[in-house]
């Protein structure tokens, strides 16, 4: 298939009403952090067993259109020997891959962060593609402080995301463009809105300069929320209204889908916020959906505890959150659905 057609086919499969993306791409240090509270050792075999549990959970293909994997997962297999990316593909779920190499300080710009991984990216993408990956993810991270993100922090990160996205599209891989404004700190909802707007404006300017086709990207932003330490926390309706206002100002209608990260929101908050956006603003030009890591996986890890006898219960926990977020994508979630079938 020509590159354009490949991108088109992948986007069509990723962007479907009532469905979202599962982020299961925790790097080795991050998955160790998730396993620690349930007493599971962070070994390659435990990573494999856990991802096999997630990817083969019965019924999730009704609500999950794509899964973001970590590099290690691409070469691991399910218990029956099927490569894990193929487990997804056979169920109609698009396999994706996190391609950035994590963040660090932006030199000479105190408090700003930058993400690494552009060197050799085209070659790595070819290898990932051979192992089944059809889309990629790259995350830039913005901490809110008195003087951060600085204008340089905002422009340097935008440039990175645009260069990554261009390399992906040249290769026939759909890029998920992920700018995450962190919830850490005591900043207000209004400050998060201001920073998120500046970040997104810069990103779409950079994507344009780098000739990225907006029809073939997925934007994965933070929701606009107050910092975790802020005394005044907004409810789902205020979060929805503020988030949609920022998105309308920044995101061209050519972008097919906006799939939010959960960023430390509880599973219920993440679902309720997404629902409030879709119920309150059905006329937005993009699909508004999810690409959650923690908000989909927390209940799964709790149910699993690393024990084979808990696998079925853990898979039911994943199906439940996938189903409720699928409902939230349609604006049809209600809090009382949380206890249905229990
Ligand atoms: P969270 O939903 O846990 O924020 O993870 C999403 C993700 O992929 C972060 O890069």
CSV table of N, CA and C and ligand atoms in Angstrom, one decimal, residues 23 25 34 68 137 139 178 180 220 261-264 291-295, ligand 1:
chain,number,residue,atom,x,y,z
A,23,UNK,N,-3.2,2.6,26.9
A,23,UNK,CA,-1.8,2.8,26.9
A,23,UNK,C,-1.1,1.8,27.9
A,25,UNK,N,2.3,1.0,27.7
A,25,UNK,CA,3.6,1.2,27.2
A,25,UNK,C,4.6,1.7,28.3
A,34,UNK,N,4.6,0.6,39.1
A,34,UNK,CA,3.2,0.1,39.1
A,34,UNK,C,3.1,-1.3,39.8
A,68,UNK,N,-1.0,0.9,22.9
A,68,UNK,CA,0.4,1.4,22.8
A,68,UNK,C,1.2,0.4,23.6
A,137,UNK,N,3.8,6.5,19.5
A,137,UNK,CA,3.5,7.6,20.5
A,137,UNK,C,4.8,8.3,21.0
A,139,UNK,N,5.8,11.4,23.8
A,139,UNK,CA,5.3,12.3,24.9
A,139,UNK,C,6.3,13.4,25.2
A,178,UNK,N,1.7,13.6,21.8
A,178,UNK,CA,1.3,13.7,23.2
A,178,UNK,C,2.0,14.8,24.0
A,180,UNK,N,2.0,16.6,27.4
A,180,UNK,CA,1.3,16.4,28.8
A,180,UNK,C,1.7,17.6,29.7
A,220,UNK,N,-3.0,13.5,21.8
A,220,UNK,CA,-3.2,13.0,23.1
A,220,UNK,C,-2.8,14.0,24.2
A,261,UNK,N,-5.0,11.6,27.9
A,261,UNK,CA,-4.2,10.8,28.8
A,261,UNK,C,-4.9,11.0,30.2
A,262,UNK,N,-4.7,10.1,31.1
A,262,UNK,CA,-5.4,10.2,32.4
A,262,UNK,C,-4.5,11.0,33.5
A,263,UNK,N,-3.2,10.9,33.3
A,263,UNK,CA,-2.3,11.8,34.1
A,263,UNK,C,-2.3,11.8,35.6
A,264,UNK,N,-3.0,10.8,36.2
A,264,UNK,CA,-3.1,10.8,37.6
A,264,UNK,C,-4.5,11.0,38.1
A,291,UNK,N,-7.0,7.6,25.9
A,291,UNK,CA,-5.8,6.8,25.7
A,291,UNK,C,-5.2,6.7,27.1
A,292,UNK,N,-5.9,6.0,28.0
A,292,UNK,CA,-5.5,6.0,29.4
A,292,UNK,C,-4.6,4.9,29.7
A,293,UNK,N,-3.6,5.2,30.6
A,293,UNK,CA,-2.8,4.1,31.1
A,293,UNK,C,-3.3,3.8,32.5
A,294,UNK,N,-3.0,4.6,33.5
A,294,UNK,CA,-3.4,4.3,34.9
A,294,UNK,C,-4.9,4.2,35.1
A,295,UNK,N,-5.7,5.1,34.4
A,295,UNK,CA,-7.1,5.0,34.7
A,295,UNK,C,-7.8,3.8,34.1
B,1,LIG,P1,-1.8,7.9,31.9
B,1,LIG,O1,-3.2,7.7,31.4
B,1,LIG,O2,-1.5,7.0,33.1
B,1,LIG,O3,-1.4,9.3,32.2
B,1,LIG,O4,-0.8,7.3,30.8
B,1,LIG,C1,-1.0,7.6,29.5
B,1,LIG,C2,0.3,7.7,28.8
B,1,LIG,O5,0.5,7.0,27.8
B,1,LIG,C3,1.4,8.6,29.3
B,1,LIG,O6,2.4,8.7,28.3
